[in-house]
Structure formats: structure tokens, C-alpha cells
Amino acid sequence: MSTTSPFCQPISLCPSLPSTARAKSKVYNTNSSLTGTARLLASSFSSRCLRNNWRFLCFKDDKSSLNHNILKTEEDSSPMEPEPESNQPNVNHGWLLNLRRIFRAEAEAEAKEWTVPWTGKTIVQVMLLWMASFWFVGSWIIPFLAHTSGFRKDALTFRGQAFYSLLTDVAEGIAGIGILHSCLAPFRPLSPNWFKFSLKGNWQLDVALGCLMFPLVNRLSQVNLNLFPMLPPAPVTVSNVERSILARDPVAMAVYAVVVSVCAPVWEEVLFRGFLLPSLTRYMPVWCSVIVTSLAFAFAHFNMHRMLPLVFLGIVMGAVFARSRNLLPSMLLHSLWNAFVFIDLMK
């Protein structure tokens, strides 16, 4: 939509006078110095007006002022008569149609997807670098720092394991956001609707409805196993989180609660809903972007046994984000889901 608002100038109806009266009015209003050619043009213009009962000339306020003045002069030169009663509904109808076009254009502009200044190359670059940094930080950097500091992960206590997980998750999140910041640096400043985080808006009901989906998401885990029975069974292992819960270590449990309910939702939502979902709208509709992002979100957890529930959860969080254009609701919903799973483990 153009930055300058359009204005519409109606051209009044050409009066339907008798031919003799029309000829006299032309003689009266026409300068005596007009040549025969000019009079012929004026007559042609009048006949065109008779054929077209009315029309609109749409122009921008910074252009076509000369044309507007010319048309106004032509109107002033014609005899002023009240428009026929039968044509008034048509004129009103024309104005209504024109207003509808303006309102429709404004609505489309407001509903327009994010303005994506980068291409698919940047999208792929960010995601590949994020996956590489996620693996490199978690598998090499943090273990190397722990080893050089004289700590062995296997020998750590429950609290030590919890703080180790917190350090790893924070480092992975910082690395991912740092990659995002670096790759998008050439495109700054970004428009205000990118990475929006605000308490304002009517998103509370969306989050509440999303929370009602949690039992269904949990149920989809069993459906996932029934749909893909050929998958190898998950190894029966006890995670560090479950060990700390079984040991009833309050400090370790509190640290793990921070990891799963604060750290992970923040950087995962910034990457998947904040960056990937809007970026994909450059090439596909919003609903397609929500589905593709949810698939990427599920694959990023590297757990085929929970693929279906994670995809569904990603769709719910993506829909909430797409409706609000705000990262806070999706982060909150993600955090509440992780807290729901954590509390379920404590039973």
C-alpha cells in the first residue's frame, strides 16, 4: 500500500439537456476565440460524459493536481443543474464501493505478514549454524571447560549435575542468540514487529486454551507409538532430572525447574517462533510456516518416540504466536508445558 493516502474526486454528472439547450449553453460558455477544432473537442468531451454517467478519478495528493484543476474548470464551465433523483443511489453506491476498496486495502496491509529482508540463504545459514553450535557447545566446549577445571561429569553430585545442565543450557542459548544476532546484523534496523516481546495484547485467552491442550499432547505420545510400532524401543534409562527427583534434593530440583521452565523456552522460542516462522512467510502462507516450524521444532529434540506430540505442541505455540505476533505468549505456553511435564515426573 502506498505511503500516501489516496483521494477520490467525483466528476459530477453531465446534465442531460435537450440538444438545443445544450447548444445554446455551449455558445454562451465558450469563448468567442475558440476555433472550430476546439469546439469539436468540446463537443466530443460532452458526448463522452453523456455515455459515461459518472466516473471516479483516483489520484495521490502529491500528483495530478494539474489534471484536477483542469477537470474542475470543465465542471465550472458546464451549466449547474441538480442531478437526477434516479442517479443518486448510483453515486452513493460508487462511493461505498470506493470506501470498501480503501478499507480492504488497509485491512490487507494490517494483516500482511512480516517484512522479511533476508532470503532463504540466511534462513538456512542461521539454522545450520545453530545446530552446529548446539552440538559443539554441549558436546565439546562445556565438557572441556569442566575437565580443565578438574570436574568429571560422572562424579558430580545431584546438585552438581543440575548446575552442569544449567550452565550447558545457558551456553547453548547464548551461542544460538549470538549467531542470530550476527547473521541478521546486515539487515538492521529491523521493523518493530520482529522479536516483539510485550505484555500488551489480548493473548491471555490463547495461552489458556493452549494449556487445555496439554493432556491431549501427553496422550499423543502413546498414539505416536501405535502409529510407528517399527521404531526401536526407547532405552530404559533414568535421566539426571529423574534421579534428582527420586533423591528429593530440593536445590537440584529447583535448578532443573529453572532449566526446563525458563532457559529452554526463551532461546527455543526466539529461534523457532521469533526467527524461523516469520522468515518462512517470505515463501509460504503463515499457516504453512506454522506447520514447517513445528516439524523443525520436533526434529530438533532428536526423539522420534515423541515426534507427534512435539509437532502438535509446536503447532499450538506457532498458532498462538501468529495470532499475537508476540513472543511472550508462546514462551509462556512453552514454559508451562515444560513445567507440566516436570510436575508429572514428580508424581
Coordinates of N, CA and C in Angstrom, one line a residue, residues 19-257:
S19 N -31.0 19.0 -26.9 CA -30.0 19.3 -27.8 C -29.9 20.8 -28.1
T20 N -31.0 21.5 -28.2 CA -31.0 23.0 -28.5 C -30.4 23.7 -27.3
A21 N -30.9 23.3 -26.1 CA -30.4 24.0 -24.9 C -28.9 23.8 -24.7
R22 N -28.5 22.5 -25.0 CA -27.1 22.2 -24.9 C -26.3 23.0 -25.8
A23 N -26.8 23.2 -27.0 CA -26.0 24.0 -28.0 C -25.9 25.5 -27.5
K24 N -27.1 26.0 -27.0 CA -27.0 27.4 -26.5 C -26.1 27.5 -25.4
S25 N -26.1 26.6 -24.4 CA -25.2 26.7 -23.3 C -23.8 26.7 -23.7
K26 N -23.5 25.9 -24.7 CA -22.1 25.8 -25.2 C -21.7 27.2 -25.8
V27 N -22.6 27.7 -26.6 CA -22.3 29.0 -27.2 C -22.1 30.1 -26.1
Y28 N -22.9 30.0 -25.1 CA -22.8 31.0 -24.0 C -21.6 30.9 -23.2
N29 N -21.1 29.7 -22.9 CA -20.0 29.5 -22.1 C -18.7 29.4 -22.8
T30 N -18.7 29.3 -24.1 CA -17.5 29.1 -24.8 C -16.9 30.4 -25.3
N31 N -15.7 30.6 -25.1 CA -15.0 31.9 -25.5 C -15.1 32.0 -27.0
S32 N -15.4 33.2 -27.4 CA -15.6 33.5 -28.8 C -14.3 33.3 -29.7
S33 N -13.2 33.2 -29.0 CA -11.9 33.0 -29.7 C -11.6 31.5 -30.0
L34 N -12.5 30.6 -29.6 CA -12.3 29.2 -29.8 C -12.4 28.9 -31.3
T35 N -11.5 28.1 -31.8 CA -11.5 27.7 -33.2 C -12.5 26.5 -33.3
G36 N -12.7 26.2 -34.6 CA -13.6 25.1 -34.9 C -13.1 23.8 -34.3
T37 N -11.8 23.6 -34.3 CA -11.3 22.3 -33.8 C -11.5 22.2 -32.3
A38 N -11.3 23.4 -31.5 CA -11.6 23.4 -30.1 C -13.0 23.1 -29.8
R39 N -13.9 23.6 -30.6 CA -15.4 23.4 -30.4 C -15.7 21.9 -30.6
L40 N -15.0 21.4 -31.6 CA -15.3 19.9 -31.9 C -14.8 19.1 -30.8
L41 N -13.6 19.4 -30.2 CA -13.1 18.7 -29.0 C -14.1 18.8 -27.8
A42 N -14.6 20.0 -27.6 CA -15.5 20.2 -26.5 C -16.8 19.4 -26.7
S43 N -17.3 19.4 -28.0 CA -18.5 18.6 -28.2 C -18.2 17.1 -28.0
S44 N -17.0 16.6 -28.4 CA -16.7 15.2 -28.2 C -16.6 14.9 -26.7
F45 N -16.0 15.9 -25.9 CA -15.9 15.6 -24.5 C -17.3 15.5 -23.9
S46 N -18.2 16.4 -24.3 CA -19.6 16.4 -23.8 C -20.3 15.1 -24.1
S47 N -20.1 14.5 -25.3 CA -20.7 13.3 -25.7 C -20.2 12.1 -24.9
R48 N -18.9 12.2 -24.6 CA -18.3 11.1 -23.7 C -18.9 11.1 -22.3
C49 N -19.2 12.4 -21.8 CA -19.8 12.5 -20.5 C -21.2 11.9 -20.5
L50 N -21.9 12.1 -21.6 CA -23.2 11.5 -21.7 C -23.2 10.0 -21.7
R51 N -22.2 9.5 -22.4 CA -22.2 8.0 -22.4 C -21.8 7.4 -21.0
N52 N -20.9 8.1 -20.3 CA -20.5 7.6 -19.0 C -21.2 8.5 -18.0
N53 N -22.2 7.9 -17.3 CA -23.0 8.7 -16.4 C -22.1 9.4 -15.3
W54 N -21.2 8.6 -14.7 CA -20.2 9.2 -13.7 C -19.0 8.3 -13.7
R55 N -18.0 8.8 -13.2 CA -16.7 8.1 -13.0 C -15.9 8.7 -11.9
F56 N -14.9 8.0 -11.4 CA -14.0 8.5 -10.4 C -12.6 8.6 -10.9
L57 N -12.0 9.7 -10.5 CA -10.6 9.9 -10.8 C -9.8 9.8 -9.5
C58 N -9.0 8.7 -9.3 CA -8.3 8.5 -8.1 C -6.9 9.0 -8.3
F59 N -6.4 9.8 -7.4 CA -5.0 10.3 -7.6 C -4.4 10.5 -6.2
K60 N -3.1 10.6 -6.1 CA -2.4 10.8 -4.9 C -2.3 12.3 -4.7
D61 N -2.3 12.7 -3.4 CA -2.3 14.2 -3.2 C -1.1 14.9 -3.6
D62 N 0.0 14.2 -3.9 CA 1.2 14.9 -4.3 C 1.3 14.9 -5.8
K63 N 0.3 14.3 -6.6 CA 0.4 14.2 -8.0 C -0.9 14.6 -8.6
S64 N -0.9 14.9 -9.9 CA -2.1 15.1 -10.7 C -2.9 16.3 -10.3
S65 N -2.3 17.2 -9.5 CA -3.0 18.4 -9.2 C -3.4 19.2 -10.4
L66 N -2.6 19.2 -11.4 CA -2.9 19.9 -12.7 C -4.1 19.4 -13.3
N67 N -4.2 18.0 -13.4 CA -5.3 17.4 -14.0 C -6.6 17.7 -13.2
H68 N -6.5 17.8 -11.9 CA -7.6 18.1 -11.1 C -8.2 19.5 -11.4
N69 N -7.2 20.4 -11.5 CA -7.7 21.8 -11.8 C -8.3 21.9 -13.2
I70 N -7.8 21.1 -14.1 CA -8.4 21.2 -15.5 C -9.8 20.6 -15.4
L71 N -10.0 19.4 -14.7 CA -11.3 18.9 -14.6 C -12.3 19.8 -13.9
K72 N -11.8 20.5 -12.9 CA -12.6 21.4 -12.1 C -13.1 22.5 -13.0
T73 N -12.2 23.0 -13.9 CA -12.5 24.1 -14.8 C -13.6 23.6 -15.8
E74 N -13.5 22.4 -16.2 CA -14.5 21.8 -17.1 C -15.9 21.8 -16.5
E75 N -15.8 21.4 -15.1 CA -17.1 21.3 -14.4 C -17.7 22.7 -14.2
D76 N -16.9 23.7 -13.9 CA -17.4 25.0 -13.7 C -18.0 25.6 -15.0
S77 N -17.4 25.2 -16.1 CA -17.9 25.8 -17.4 C -19.2 25.2 -17.8
S78 N -19.6 24.0 -17.2 CA -20.9 23.4 -17.6 C -22.0 24.0 -16.8
P79 N -23.2 24.0 -17.3 CA -24.3 24.6 -16.5 C -24.6 23.7 -15.3
M80 N -24.9 24.3 -14.1 CA -25.1 23.7 -12.9 C -26.6 23.3 -12.8
E81 N -26.9 22.0 -12.7 CA -28.3 21.6 -12.6 C -28.3 20.5 -11.6
P82 N -29.3 20.4 -10.8 CA -29.4 19.3 -9.8 C -29.4 17.9 -10.5
E83 N -28.7 17.0 -9.9 CA -28.6 15.7 -10.5 C -29.9 14.9 -10.4
P84 N -30.2 14.1 -11.4 CA -31.5 13.4 -11.4 C -31.6 12.5 -10.2
E85 N -32.8 12.4 -9.6 CA -33.1 11.6 -8.5 C -32.7 10.2 -8.7
S86 N -32.9 9.6 -9.9 CA -32.6 8.2 -10.2 C -31.1 7.9 -10.1
N87 N -30.2 8.9 -10.3 CA -28.8 8.6 -10.3 C -28.2 8.7 -8.9
Q88 N -28.9 9.3 -7.9 CA -28.3 9.5 -6.6 C -27.9 8.1 -6.0
P89 N -28.7 7.1 -6.0 CA -28.3 5.8 -5.5 C -27.0 5.3 -6.1
N90 N -26.9 5.5 -7.4 CA -25.7 5.0 -8.1 C -24.4 5.7 -7.6
V91 N -24.5 7.0 -7.4 CA -23.4 7.8 -6.9 C -23.0 7.3 -5.5
N92 N -24.1 7.2 -4.6 CA -23.8 6.7 -3.3 C -23.2 5.3 -3.3
H93 N -23.7 4.5 -4.2 CA -23.2 3.1 -4.3 C -21.7 3.2 -4.8
G94 N -21.4 4.1 -5.7 CA -20.0 4.2 -6.1 C -19.1 4.6 -5.0
W95 N -19.5 5.6 -4.1 CA -18.7 6.0 -3.0 C -18.5 4.8 -2.0
L96 N -19.6 4.1 -1.8 CA -19.5 2.9 -0.9 C -18.5 1.9 -1.4
L97 N -18.5 1.6 -2.7 CA -17.6 0.7 -3.3 C -16.1 1.2 -3.1
N98 N -16.0 2.5 -3.4 CA -14.6 3.1 -3.2 C -14.1 3.0 -1.8
L99 N -15.0 3.3 -0.8 CA -14.6 3.2 0.6 C -14.3 1.8 0.9
R100 N -15.1 0.8 0.4 CA -14.8 -0.6 0.7 C -13.4 -1.0 0.2
R101 N -13.1 -0.5 -1.0 CA -11.7 -0.8 -1.6 C -10.6 -0.2 -0.6
I102 N -10.8 1.0 -0.1 CA -9.8 1.6 0.7 C -9.7 0.8 2.0
F103 N -10.9 0.4 2.7 CA -10.8 -0.3 3.9 C -10.2 -1.7 3.7
R104 N -10.5 -2.3 2.5 CA -10.0 -3.6 2.3 C -8.5 -3.5 2.1
A105 N -8.0 -2.5 1.4 CA -6.5 -2.3 1.3 C -5.9 -2.1 2.6
E106 N -6.5 -1.3 3.5 CA -5.9 -1.1 4.8 C -5.9 -2.4 5.6
A107 N -7.0 -3.1 5.5 CA -7.0 -4.4 6.3 C -6.0 -5.4 5.8
E108 N -5.8 -5.4 4.5 CA -4.7 -6.3 3.9 C -3.4 -5.8 4.4
A109 N -3.2 -4.5 4.5 CA -1.9 -4.0 4.9 C -1.6 -4.4 6.4
E110 N -2.7 -4.3 7.2 CA -2.5 -4.6 8.6 C -2.3 -6.1 8.8
A111 N -3.0 -6.9 8.0 CA -2.8 -8.4 8.1 C -1.6 -8.9 7.3
K112 N -0.9 -8.1 6.7 CA 0.2 -8.5 5.9 C 1.3 -9.2 6.8
E113 N 1.9 -10.3 6.3 CA 2.9 -11.0 7.1 C 4.1 -10.1 7.3
W114 N 5.1 -10.6 8.1 CA 6.2 -9.9 8.4 C 7.0 -9.5 7.1
T115 N 7.6 -8.3 7.2 CA 8.5 -7.9 6.1 C 9.9 -8.6 6.3
V116 N 10.2 -9.5 5.4 CA 11.4 -10.3 5.6 C 12.5 -9.8 4.6
P117 N 13.5 -9.1 5.1 CA 14.5 -8.5 4.3 C 15.6 -9.5 3.8
W118 N 15.6 -10.7 4.4 CA 16.7 -11.7 4.0 C 16.0 -12.8 3.2
T119 N 16.9 -13.6 2.6 CA 16.4 -14.7 1.7 C 16.6 -16.0 2.4
G120 N 16.3 -17.1 1.6 CA 16.4 -18.4 2.2 C 17.8 -18.8 2.5
K121 N 18.8 -18.1 1.9 CA 20.2 -18.4 2.2 C 20.5 -18.1 3.7
T122 N 20.0 -16.9 4.1 CA 20.2 -16.5 5.5 C 19.4 -17.4 6.5
I123 N 18.2 -17.9 6.1 CA 17.5 -18.8 6.9 C 18.2 -20.1 7.2
V124 N 18.7 -20.7 6.1 CA 19.4 -21.9 6.2 C 20.7 -21.7 6.9
Q125 N 21.4 -20.6 6.7 CA 22.7 -20.3 7.4 C 22.4 -20.3 8.9
V126 N 21.4 -19.6 9.3 CA 21.2 -19.4 10.8 C 20.9 -20.8 11.4
M127 N 20.0 -21.6 10.8 CA 19.6 -22.9 11.3 C 20.8 -23.9 11.4
L128 N 21.6 -23.9 10.3 CA 22.7 -24.8 10.3 C 23.8 -24.4 11.4
L129 N 24.0 -23.1 11.4 CA 25.0 -22.7 12.5 C 24.5 -22.9 13.9
W130 N 23.2 -22.7 14.0 CA 22.6 -23.0 15.4 C 22.8 -24.5 15.7
M131 N 22.4 -25.4 14.8 CA 22.6 -26.8 15.1 C 24.0 -27.2 15.4
A132 N 25.0 -26.6 14.6 CA 26.4 -26.9 14.9 C 26.8 -26.4 16.2
S133 N 26.4 -25.2 16.6 CA 26.8 -24.6 17.9 C 26.2 -25.4 19.0
F134 N 24.9 -25.8 18.8 CA 24.2 -26.6 19.9 C 25.0 -27.9 20.2
W135 N 25.4 -28.6 19.1 CA 26.2 -29.8 19.3 C 27.6 -29.5 19.9
F136 N 28.3 -28.5 19.3 CA 29.6 -28.2 19.7 C 29.7 -27.7 21.1
V137 N 28.8 -26.8 21.5 CA 28.9 -26.3 22.9 C 28.5 -27.4 23.9
G138 N 27.5 -28.2 23.6 CA 27.1 -29.2 24.6 C 28.0 -30.4 24.7
S139 N 28.6 -30.7 23.5 CA 29.4 -32.0 23.5 C 30.9 -31.7 23.6
W140 N 31.4 -30.5 23.4 CA 32.8 -30.2 23.4 C 33.2 -29.1 24.4
I141 N 32.6 -27.9 24.2 CA 33.0 -26.7 25.0 C 32.8 -26.9 26.5
I142 N 31.6 -27.2 26.9 CA 31.3 -27.3 28.3 C 32.1 -28.5 28.9
P143 N 32.1 -29.7 28.3 CA 32.9 -30.8 28.9 C 34.4 -30.5 29.0
F144 N 34.9 -29.8 28.0 CA 36.3 -29.4 28.0 C 36.6 -28.4 29.2
L145 N 35.7 -27.4 29.4 CA 35.8 -26.5 30.5 C 35.7 -27.2 31.8
A146 N 34.8 -28.1 31.9 CA 34.7 -28.9 33.2 C 35.9 -29.7 33.4
H147 N 36.4 -30.3 32.4 CA 37.6 -31.2 32.6 C 38.8 -30.4 33.0
T148 N 39.0 -29.2 32.3 CA 40.2 -28.4 32.7 C 40.0 -27.8 34.1
S149 N 38.8 -27.7 34.5 CA 38.6 -27.2 35.9 C 38.7 -28.2 37.0
G150 N 38.9 -29.5 36.5 CA 39.1 -30.6 37.5 C 37.8 -31.3 37.9
F151 N 36.8 -31.1 37.1 CA 35.5 -31.8 37.4 C 35.2 -32.9 36.3
R152 N 34.7 -34.0 36.8 CA 34.2 -35.0 36.0 C 32.7 -35.1 36.1
K153 N 32.1 -35.1 35.0 CA 30.6 -35.1 35.0 C 30.0 -36.3 35.7
D154 N 30.6 -37.5 35.5 CA 30.1 -38.7 36.1 C 30.2 -38.6 37.6
A155 N 31.2 -37.9 38.1 CA 31.5 -37.9 39.6 C 30.7 -36.7 40.3
L156 N 29.9 -36.0 39.6 CA 29.2 -34.8 40.2 C 28.0 -35.3 41.0
T157 N 27.7 -34.6 42.0 CA 26.5 -34.9 42.8 C 25.3 -34.5 42.1
F158 N 24.1 -34.7 42.7 CA 22.9 -34.3 42.0 C 22.8 -32.8 41.8
R159 N 23.3 -32.1 42.8 CA 23.3 -30.6 42.6 C 24.4 -30.2 41.6
G160 N 25.5 -30.9 41.6 CA 26.5 -30.6 40.6 C 26.0 -30.9 39.2
Q161 N 25.3 -32.0 39.0 CA 24.7 -32.3 37.7 C 23.7 -31.3 37.3
A162 N 22.9 -30.8 38.2 CA 21.9 -29.8 37.9 C 22.5 -28.5 37.5
F163 N 23.6 -28.0 38.2 CA 24.2 -26.8 37.7 C 25.0 -27.0 36.4
Y164 N 25.5 -28.2 36.2 CA 26.1 -28.5 34.9 C 25.1 -28.4 33.8
S165 N 23.9 -28.9 34.0 CA 22.9 -28.8 32.9 C 22.5 -27.3 32.8
L166 N 22.4 -26.6 33.8 CA 22.1 -25.1 33.7 C 23.1 -24.4 32.9
L167 N 24.4 -24.6 33.2 CA 25.5 -24.0 32.5 C 25.5 -24.4 31.0
T168 N 25.2 -25.6 30.7 CA 25.2 -26.1 29.3 C 24.0 -25.4 28.6
D169 N 22.9 -25.4 29.2 CA 21.7 -24.8 28.5 C 21.9 -23.3 28.3
V170 N 22.4 -22.6 29.3 CA 22.6 -21.2 29.1 C 23.7 -20.9 28.0
A171 N 24.7 -21.7 28.0 CA 25.8 -21.5 27.0 C 25.2 -21.8 25.6
E172 N 24.4 -22.8 25.5 CA 23.8 -23.1 24.1 C 22.8 -22.0 23.7
G173 N 22.1 -21.5 24.7 CA 21.2 -20.4 24.3 C 21.9 -19.1 23.9
I174 N 23.0 -18.8 24.6 CA 23.8 -17.6 24.3 C 24.4 -17.7 22.9
A175 N 24.9 -19.0 22.6 CA 25.6 -19.2 21.3 C 24.5 -19.1 20.2
G176 N 23.3 -19.6 20.4 CA 22.3 -19.6 19.4 C 21.8 -18.1 19.1
I177 N 21.6 -17.4 20.2 CA 21.2 -16.0 20.0 C 22.3 -15.1 19.4
G178 N 23.5 -15.5 19.8 CA 24.7 -14.7 19.2 C 24.8 -15.0 17.7
I179 N 24.6 -16.2 17.3 CA 24.6 -16.5 15.9 C 23.5 -15.7 15.2
L180 N 22.3 -15.7 15.8 CA 21.2 -15.0 15.2 C 21.5 -13.5 15.1
H181 N 22.0 -12.9 16.1 CA 22.4 -11.5 16.1 C 23.4 -11.2 15.0
S182 N 24.4 -12.1 14.9 CA 25.5 -11.8 13.9 C 25.0 -12.0 12.5
C183 N 24.1 -13.0 12.2 CA 23.7 -13.2 10.8 C 22.7 -12.1 10.4
L184 N 21.9 -11.5 11.3 CA 21.0 -10.5 11.0 C 21.5 -9.1 11.1
A185 N 22.8 -9.0 11.4 CA 23.4 -7.6 11.6 C 23.3 -6.8 10.3
P186 N 23.5 -7.4 9.1 CA 23.4 -6.6 7.9 C 22.1 -6.0 7.6
F187 N 21.0 -6.6 8.2 CA 19.6 -6.2 7.9 C 19.1 -5.2 9.0
R188 N 19.8 -4.8 9.9 CA 19.3 -3.9 10.9 C 19.3 -2.5 10.4
P189 N 18.4 -1.7 10.9 CA 17.4 -1.9 11.9 C 16.2 -2.7 11.4
L190 N 15.7 -3.7 12.2 CA 14.6 -4.5 11.8 C 13.3 -3.7 12.1
S191 N 12.2 -4.1 11.4 CA 10.9 -3.5 11.7 C 10.4 -3.8 13.1
P192 N 9.6 -3.0 13.7 CA 9.2 -3.3 15.2 C 8.5 -4.6 15.4
N193 N 7.9 -5.2 14.4 CA 7.2 -6.4 14.7 C 8.1 -7.7 14.8
W194 N 9.4 -7.5 14.6 CA 10.3 -8.6 14.7 C 10.8 -8.7 16.2
F195 N 10.7 -10.0 16.7 CA 11.1 -10.4 18.0 C 10.4 -9.5 19.1
K196 N 9.1 -9.3 18.8 CA 8.3 -8.4 19.7 C 8.1 -9.2 21.0
F197 N 8.2 -8.5 22.1 CA 8.0 -9.1 23.5 C 7.3 -8.1 24.3
S198 N 6.0 -8.3 24.5 CA 5.2 -7.3 25.2 C 4.1 -7.9 26.0
L199 N 3.8 -7.2 27.1 CA 2.7 -7.7 28.0 C 1.4 -7.2 27.5
K200 N 1.4 -6.3 26.5 CA 0.1 -5.8 26.0 C -0.5 -6.8 25.0
G201 N -1.8 -6.7 24.8 CA -2.5 -7.5 23.9 C -3.5 -8.5 24.5
N202 N -4.4 -9.0 23.7 CA -5.4 -10.0 24.2 C -4.9 -11.4 23.9
W203 N -3.8 -11.8 24.5 CA -3.3 -13.1 24.2 C -3.5 -14.1 25.4
Q204 N -4.1 -13.6 26.5 CA -4.2 -14.5 27.7 C -5.1 -15.6 27.4
L205 N -6.2 -15.4 26.7 CA -7.2 -16.5 26.4 C -6.5 -17.5 25.5
D206 N -5.7 -17.1 24.6 CA -5.0 -18.0 23.7 C -4.1 -19.0 24.5
V207 N -3.4 -18.4 25.5 CA -2.5 -19.2 26.3 C -3.3 -20.2 27.2
A208 N -4.4 -19.7 27.7 CA -5.3 -20.6 28.5 C -5.8 -21.7 27.6
L209 N -6.3 -21.5 26.4 CA -6.7 -22.5 25.5 C -5.6 -23.5 25.2
G210 N -4.4 -23.0 25.0 CA -3.2 -23.8 24.7 C -3.0 -24.8 25.9
C211 N -3.1 -24.3 27.1 CA -2.9 -25.1 28.3 C -3.9 -26.3 28.4
L212 N -5.1 -26.0 27.9 CA -6.1 -27.1 27.9 C -5.7 -28.2 26.9
M213 N -4.8 -28.0 26.0 CA -4.3 -29.0 25.1 C -3.3 -29.9 25.7
F214 N -2.7 -29.6 26.8 CA -1.6 -30.4 27.4 C -2.0 -31.8 27.6
P215 N -3.1 -32.2 28.1 CA -3.4 -33.6 28.3 C -3.5 -34.3 26.9
L216 N -4.0 -33.6 25.9 CA -4.0 -34.2 24.5 C -2.6 -34.4 24.0
V217 N -1.7 -33.4 24.2 CA -0.4 -33.6 23.8 C 0.3 -34.8 24.5
N218 N 0.0 -34.9 25.8 CA 0.6 -36.1 26.5 C 0.0 -37.4 26.0
R219 N -1.3 -37.4 25.6 CA -1.9 -38.6 25.1 C -1.3 -39.0 23.7
L220 N -0.9 -38.0 22.9 CA -0.4 -38.3 21.6 C 1.0 -39.1 21.7
S221 N 1.6 -39.1 22.8 CA 2.8 -39.9 22.9 C 2.5 -41.4 22.7
Q222 N 1.4 -41.9 23.3 CA 1.0 -43.3 23.1 C 0.5 -43.5 21.6
V223 N -0.2 -42.5 21.1 CA -0.6 -42.6 19.7 C 0.6 -42.7 18.8
N224 N 1.6 -41.9 19.1 CA 2.9 -42.0 18.3 C 3.5 -43.4 18.3
L225 N 3.5 -44.1 19.4 CA 4.0 -45.4 19.5 C 3.1 -46.4 18.7
N226 N 1.8 -46.2 18.7 CA 0.9 -47.1 18.0 C 1.0 -46.9 16.5
L227 N 1.3 -45.6 16.0 CA 1.4 -45.4 14.6 C 2.7 -45.8 14.0
F228 N 3.8 -45.9 14.9 CA 5.1 -46.3 14.4 C 5.6 -47.4 15.3
P229 N 5.0 -48.6 15.2 CA 5.4 -49.7 16.1 C 6.8 -50.2 15.6
M230 N 7.3 -49.9 14.4 CA 8.5 -50.4 14.0 C 9.7 -49.7 14.6
L231 N 9.5 -48.6 15.3 CA 10.6 -47.8 15.9 C 11.2 -48.7 17.0
P232 N 12.5 -48.6 17.1 CA 13.1 -49.4 18.2 C 12.7 -48.8 19.6
P233 N 12.5 -49.6 20.6 CA 12.0 -49.1 21.9 C 13.1 -48.2 22.5
A234 N 12.5 -47.2 23.2 CA 13.4 -46.2 23.8 C 14.2 -46.9 24.9
P235 N 15.5 -46.6 25.0 CA 16.3 -47.2 26.1 C 15.8 -46.8 27.4
V236 N 15.7 -47.8 28.3 CA 15.2 -47.6 29.6 C 16.4 -47.0 30.5
T237 N 16.4 -45.7 30.6 CA 17.4 -45.0 31.4 C 16.7 -44.0 32.3
V238 N 17.4 -43.6 33.3 CA 16.9 -42.6 34.2 C 17.7 -41.4 34.0
S239 N 17.1 -40.3 33.7 CA 17.8 -39.0 33.5 C 18.2 -38.4 34.8
N240 N 19.1 -37.4 34.7 CA 19.6 -36.7 35.9 C 18.4 -36.0 36.6
V241 N 17.5 -35.5 35.8 CA 16.3 -34.9 36.4 C 15.5 -35.8 37.2
E242 N 15.3 -37.0 36.7 CA 14.5 -38.0 37.4 C 15.3 -38.5 38.7
R243 N 16.6 -38.6 38.6 CA 17.4 -39.0 39.7 C 17.3 -38.0 40.8
S244 N 17.4 -36.7 40.5 CA 17.3 -35.7 41.5 C 15.9 -35.7 42.1
I245 N 14.9 -36.0 41.3 CA 13.5 -36.0 41.9 C 13.4 -37.2 42.8
L246 N 13.9 -38.4 42.4 CA 13.9 -39.5 43.3 C 14.7 -39.3 44.6
A247 N 15.7 -38.6 44.5 CA 16.5 -38.3 45.7 C 15.9 -37.2 46.5
R248 N 14.9 -36.5 46.0 CA 14.2 -35.4 46.7 C 15.2 -34.3 47.1
D249 N 16.1 -34.0 46.2 CA 17.1 -32.9 46.5 C 16.4 -31.6 46.1
P250 N 16.0 -30.7 47.0 CA 15.3 -29.5 46.7 C 16.1 -28.6 45.8
V251 N 17.4 -28.4 46.1 CA 18.2 -27.5 45.3 C 18.3 -28.0 43.9
A252 N 18.6 -29.3 43.7 CA 18.7 -29.8 42.3 C 17.4 -29.7 41.6
M253 N 16.3 -30.0 42.3 CA 15.0 -29.9 41.6 C 14.7 -28.4 41.2
A254 N 15.1 -27.5 42.1 CA 14.8 -26.1 41.7 C 15.7 -25.6 40.5
V255 N 16.9 -26.1 40.5 CA 17.8 -25.7 39.3 C 17.2 -26.3 38.0
Y256 N 16.8 -27.6 38.1 CA 16.2 -28.2 36.9 C 14.9 -27.5 36.5
A257 N 14.2 -27.1 37.5 CA 12.9 -26.3 37.1 C 13.3 -25.1 36.4

